[in-house]
Amino acid sequence: ILDAQLLVSPYDSLSDFLTALEDSAELLRVGAAVDSKWEVAAVTDRVVQRSGDGGPALWFSAVRNATWPVVTNLLGHRQRLCRALGVTS
């Protein structure tokens, strides 16, 4: 049986978490139109490779062939993962 306290997130919603990341400069918005099949993955890969430390989360707002924005690399850094779970390490 799981302890209910283990399932509590410090954020009420994904939107709250994204806002917190943006406020702390851990979320980069990409406004350029990108293709959902190839370009989202390619841009994410380049940003992650160049950063050397996991890179920021990326919010693609103009994705062709997608109904909604796409967020990548959301938990791509240990610090962000811990932040999402409400733990220090």
GROMACS .gro file of N, CA and C in nm:
model
  267
    1ILE      N    1   0.085  -0.118   0.000
    1ILE     CA    2   0.000   0.000   0.000
    1ILE      C    3   0.089   0.124   0.000
    2LEU      N    4   0.056   0.217  -0.087
    2LEU     CA    5   0.132   0.341  -0.097
    2LEU      C    6   0.087   0.441   0.006
    3ASP      N    7   0.181   0.514   0.060
    3ASP     CA    8   0.151   0.625   0.151
    3ASP      C    9   0.099   0.742   0.068
    4ALA      N   10  -0.018   0.793   0.098
    4ALA     CA   11  -0.079   0.901   0.020
    4ALA      C   12   0.010   1.025   0.017
    5GLN      N   13   0.089   1.048   0.119
    5GLN     CA   14   0.176   1.165   0.121
    5GLN      C   15   0.285   1.157   0.014
    6LEU      N   16   0.321   1.037  -0.027
    6LEU     CA   17   0.422   1.022  -0.131
    6LEU      C   18   0.369   1.067  -0.267
    7LEU      N   19   0.238   1.074  -0.283
    7LEU     CA   20   0.178   1.106  -0.411
    7LEU      C   21   0.144   1.254  -0.426
    8VAL      N   22   0.178   1.335  -0.328
    8VAL     CA   23   0.144   1.478  -0.332
    8VAL      C   24   0.255   1.554  -0.403
    9SER      N   25   0.217   1.630  -0.503
    9SER     CA   26   0.312   1.713  -0.577
    9SER      C   27   0.313   1.853  -0.520
   10PRO      N   28   0.426   1.922  -0.525
   10PRO     CA   29   0.429   2.061  -0.478
   10PRO      C   30   0.357   2.156  -0.574
   11TYR      N   31   0.313   2.107  -0.689
   11TYR     CA   32   0.245   2.189  -0.789
   11TYR      C   33   0.104   2.136  -0.809
   12ASP      N   34   0.011   2.227  -0.824
   12ASP     CA   35  -0.129   2.188  -0.844
   12ASP      C   36  -0.155   2.136  -0.985
   13SER      N   37  -0.070   2.177  -1.080
   13SER     CA   38  -0.092   2.136  -1.220
   13SER      C   39   0.038   2.146  -1.297
   14LEU      N   40   0.037   2.090  -1.415
   14LEU     CA   41   0.151   2.102  -1.505
   14LEU      C   42   0.174   2.250  -1.538
   15SER      N   43   0.067   2.322  -1.556
   15SER     CA   44   0.076   2.465  -1.585
   15SER      C   45   0.151   2.540  -1.474
   16ASP      N   46   0.122   2.508  -1.350
   16ASP     CA   47   0.193   2.571  -1.237
   16ASP      C   48   0.342   2.537  -1.240
   17PHE      N   49   0.373   2.412  -1.272
   17PHE     CA   50   0.514   2.372  -1.279
   17PHE      C   51   0.585   2.445  -1.392
   18LEU      N   52   0.521   2.456  -1.508
   18LEU     CA   53   0.581   2.527  -1.621
   18LEU      C   54   0.603   2.675  -1.589
   19THR      N   55   0.508   2.735  -1.521
   19THR     CA   56   0.523   2.875  -1.480
   19THR      C   57   0.642   2.892  -1.386
   20ALA      N   58   0.654   2.801  -1.291
   20ALA     CA   59   0.767   2.807  -1.197
   20ALA      C   60   0.900   2.791  -1.271
   21LEU      N   61   0.904   2.700  -1.369
   21LEU     CA   62   1.028   2.683  -1.447
   21LEU      C   63   1.058   2.807  -1.527
   22GLU      N   64   0.958   2.867  -1.587
   22GLU     CA   65   0.980   2.988  -1.665
   22GLU      C   66   1.028   3.103  -1.576
   23ASP      N   67   0.970   3.115  -1.459
   23ASP     CA   68   1.010   3.220  -1.365
   23ASP      C   69   1.155   3.205  -1.320
   24SER      N   70   1.205   3.083  -1.320
   24SER     CA   71   1.345   3.060  -1.278
   24SER      C   72   1.438   3.036  -1.397
   25ALA      N   73   1.394   3.075  -1.516
   25ALA     CA   74   1.474   3.065  -1.639
   25ALA      C   75   1.516   2.922  -1.672
   26GLU      N   76   1.432   2.824  -1.635
   26GLU     CA   77   1.459   2.684  -1.668
   26GLU      C   78   1.370   2.635  -1.781
   27LEU      N   79   1.292   2.725  -1.839
   27LEU     CA   80   1.204   2.693  -1.951
   27LEU      C   81   1.228   2.793  -2.061
   28LEU      N   82   1.258   2.743  -2.179
   28LEU     CA   83   1.282   2.828  -2.296
   28LEU      C   84   1.167   2.809  -2.393
   29ARG      N   85   1.105   2.919  -2.431
   29ARG     CA   86   0.995   2.913  -2.528
   29ARG      C   87   1.051   2.924  -2.670
   30VAL      N   88   1.008   2.835  -2.756
   30VAL     CA   89   1.048   2.834  -2.896
   30VAL      C   90   0.925   2.872  -2.978
   31GLY      N   91   0.928   2.991  -3.038
   31GLY     CA   92   0.813   3.041  -3.112
   31GLY      C   93   0.817   3.010  -3.261
   32ALA      N   94   0.933   2.970  -3.311
   32ALA     CA   95   0.946   2.939  -3.454
   32ALA      C   96   0.864   2.815  -3.489
   33ALA      N   97   0.804   2.816  -3.606
   33ALA     CA   98   0.727   2.700  -3.652
   33ALA      C   99   0.822   2.582  -3.674
   34VAL      N  100   0.786   2.468  -3.617
   34VAL     CA  101   0.867   2.347  -3.630
   34VAL      C  102   0.776   2.230  -3.667
   35ASP      N  103   0.834   2.132  -3.731
   35ASP     CA  104   0.763   2.012  -3.770
   35ASP      C  105   0.761   1.914  -3.653
   36SER      N  106   0.645   1.854  -3.628
   36SER     CA  107   0.632   1.763  -3.514
   36SER      C  108   0.711   1.634  -3.531
   37LYS      N  109   0.735   1.594  -3.653
   37LYS     CA  110   0.799   1.464  -3.676
   37LYS      C  111   0.951   1.469  -3.658
   38TRP      N  112   1.016   1.574  -3.705
   38TRP     CA  113   1.163   1.576  -3.702
   38TRP      C  114   1.222   1.693  -3.626
   39GLU      N  115   1.169   1.811  -3.645
   39GLU     CA  116   1.236   1.931  -3.592
   39GLU      C  117   1.229   1.945  -3.441
   40VAL      N  118   1.119   1.907  -3.379
   40VAL     CA  119   1.110   1.917  -3.233
   40VAL      C  120   1.222   1.834  -3.169
   41ALA      N  121   1.238   1.712  -3.214
   41ALA     CA  122   1.343   1.625  -3.159
   41ALA      C  123   1.483   1.678  -3.190
   42ALA      N  124   1.502   1.729  -3.311
   42ALA     CA  125   1.634   1.780  -3.350
   42ALA      C  126   1.674   1.902  -3.269
   43VAL      N  127   1.581   1.995  -3.252
   43VAL     CA  128   1.610   2.115  -3.174
   43VAL      C  129   1.638   2.077  -3.028
   44THR      N  130   1.556   1.990  -2.973
   44THR     CA  131   1.578   1.946  -2.834
   44THR      C  132   1.714   1.881  -2.819
   45ASP      N  133   1.749   1.793  -2.912
   45ASP     CA  134   1.879   1.725  -2.906
   45ASP      C  135   1.994   1.825  -2.910
   46ARG      N  136   1.987   1.921  -2.997
   46ARG     CA  137   2.095   2.021  -3.008
   46ARG      C  138   2.108   2.104  -2.882
   47VAL      N  139   1.996   2.148  -2.827
   47VAL     CA  140   2.001   2.228  -2.705
   47VAL      C  141   2.059   2.147  -2.590
   48VAL      N  142   2.016   2.024  -2.575
   48VAL     CA  143   2.066   1.939  -2.467
   48VAL      C  144   2.215   1.912  -2.485
   49GLN      N  145   2.258   1.879  -2.606
   49GLN     CA  146   2.400   1.849  -2.631
   49GLN      C  147   2.489   1.970  -2.607
   50ARG      N  148   2.443   2.087  -2.646
   50ARG     CA  149   2.525   2.208  -2.630
   50ARG      C  150   2.530   2.257  -2.486
   51SER      N  151   2.430   2.225  -2.408
   51SER     CA  152   2.425   2.278  -2.271
   51SER      C  153   2.525   2.207  -2.180
   52GLY      N  154   2.545   2.079  -2.203
   52GLY     CA  155   2.638   2.004  -2.120
   52GLY      C  156   2.583   1.964  -1.984
   53ASP      N  157   2.468   2.018  -1.945
   53ASP     CA  158   2.413   1.984  -1.813
   53ASP      C  159   2.265   1.946  -1.820
   54GLY      N  160   2.220   1.901  -1.934
   54GLY     CA  161   2.081   1.862  -1.948
   54GLY      C  162   1.996   1.965  -2.018
   55GLY      N  163   2.037   2.091  -2.012
   55GLY     CA  164   1.966   2.197  -2.081
   55GLY      C  165   1.832   2.231  -2.021
   56PRO      N  166   1.770   2.337  -2.071
   56PRO     CA  167   1.640   2.380  -2.020
   56PRO      C  168   1.527   2.294  -2.075
   57ALA      N  169   1.412   2.305  -2.013
   57ALA     CA  170   1.290   2.250  -2.072
   57ALA      C  171   1.256   2.341  -2.190
   58LEU      N  172   1.198   2.285  -2.294
   58LEU     CA  173   1.164   2.363  -2.413
   58LEU      C  174   1.014   2.357  -2.439
   59TRP      N  175   0.955   2.473  -2.464
   59TRP     CA  176   0.813   2.484  -2.494
   59TRP      C  177   0.802   2.528  -2.639
   60PHE      N  178   0.755   2.440  -2.725
   60PHE     CA  179   0.735   2.470  -2.867
   60PHE      C  180   0.589   2.512  -2.885
   61SER      N  181   0.566   2.637  -2.920
   61SER     CA  182   0.429   2.688  -2.929
   61SER      C  183   0.370   2.681  -3.069
   62ALA      N  184   0.454   2.663  -3.170
   62ALA     CA  185   0.404   2.660  -3.309
   62ALA      C  186   0.448   2.531  -3.377
   63VAL      N  187   0.387   2.421  -3.337
   63VAL     CA  188   0.425   2.290  -3.390
   63VAL      C  189   0.326   2.251  -3.500
   64ARG      N  190   0.380   2.233  -3.620
   64ARG     CA  191   0.296   2.188  -3.730
   64ARG      C  192   0.248   2.045  -3.703
   65ASN      N  193   0.126   2.016  -3.742
   65ASN     CA  194   0.065   1.885  -3.723
   65ASN      C  195   0.038   1.851  -3.576
   66ALA      N  196   0.029   1.953  -3.491
   66ALA     CA  197  -0.001   1.930  -3.350
   66ALA      C  198  -0.113   2.025  -3.308
   67THR      N  199  -0.202   1.974  -3.228
   67THR     CA  200  -0.314   2.055  -3.180
   67THR      C  201  -0.272   2.145  -3.064
   68TRP      N  202  -0.178   2.097  -2.983
   68TRP     CA  203  -0.136   2.169  -2.864
   68TRP      C  204   0.013   2.199  -2.870
   69PRO      N  205   0.059   2.291  -2.786
   69PRO     CA  206   0.204   2.313  -2.774
   69PRO      C  207   0.271   2.184  -2.726
   70VAL      N  208   0.399   2.174  -2.751
   70VAL     CA  209   0.476   2.056  -2.710
   70VAL      C  210   0.586   2.101  -2.615
   71VAL      N  211   0.599   2.032  -2.503
   71VAL     CA  212   0.706   2.060  -2.407
   71VAL      C  213   0.800   1.940  -2.406
   72THR      N  214   0.929   1.968  -2.420
   72THR     CA  215   1.028   1.860  -2.419
   72THR      C  216   1.131   1.886  -2.309
   73ASN      N  217   1.204   1.785  -2.275
   73ASN     CA  218   1.313   1.793  -2.178
   73ASN      C  219   1.265   1.845  -2.042
   74LEU      N  220   1.140   1.820  -2.013
   74LEU     CA  221   1.080   1.871  -1.891
   74LEU      C  222   1.153   1.822  -1.766
   75LEU      N  223   1.191   1.696  -1.766
   75LEU     CA  224   1.261   1.638  -1.651
   75LEU      C  225   1.403   1.597  -1.691
   76GLY      N  226   1.461   1.672  -1.783
   76GLY     CA  227   1.592   1.639  -1.838
   76GLY      C  228   1.710   1.673  -1.750
   77HIS      N  229   1.686   1.730  -1.636
   77HIS     CA  230   1.793   1.765  -1.543
   77HIS      C  231   1.752   1.714  -1.405
   78ARG      N  232   1.845   1.658  -1.333
   78ARG     CA  233   1.814   1.601  -1.202
   78ARG      C  234   1.747   1.703  -1.109
   79GLN      N  235   1.794   1.826  -1.115
   79GLN     CA  236   1.738   1.932  -1.030
   79GLN      C  237   1.590   1.956  -1.062
   80ARG      N  238   1.553   1.955  -1.192
   80ARG     CA  239   1.413   1.974  -1.229
   80ARG      C  240   1.328   1.855  -1.188
   81LEU      N  241   1.381   1.736  -1.200
   81LEU     CA  242   1.309   1.617  -1.156
   81LEU      C  243   1.280   1.625  -1.006
   82CYS      N  244   1.380   1.659  -0.928
   82CYS     CA  245   1.363   1.673  -0.784
   82CYS      C  246   1.262   1.783  -0.753
   83ARG      N  247   1.272   1.893  -0.825
   83ARG     CA  248   1.177   2.003  -0.805
   83ARG      C  249   1.034   1.959  -0.832
   84ALA      N  250   1.013   1.884  -0.939
   84ALA     CA  251   0.880   1.836  -0.973
   84ALA      C  252   0.825   1.742  -0.866
   85LEU      N  253   0.913   1.665  -0.804
   85LEU     CA  254   0.871   1.568  -0.702
   85LEU      C  255   0.867   1.628  -0.562
   86GLY      N  256   0.921   1.751  -0.550
   86GLY     CA  257   0.920   1.816  -0.419
   86GLY      C  258   1.023   1.760  -0.323
   87VAL      N  259   1.135   1.712  -0.378
   87VAL     CA  260   1.243   1.658  -0.294
   87VAL      C  261   1.371   1.735  -0.322
   88THR      N  262   1.468   1.723  -0.232
   88THR     CA  263   1.594   1.796  -0.251
   88THR      C  264   1.697   1.717  -0.329
   89SER      N  265   1.691   1.585  -0.323
   89SER     CA  266   1.789   1.506  -0.400
   89SER      C  267   1.738   1.366  -0.424
   0.00000   0.00000   0.00000
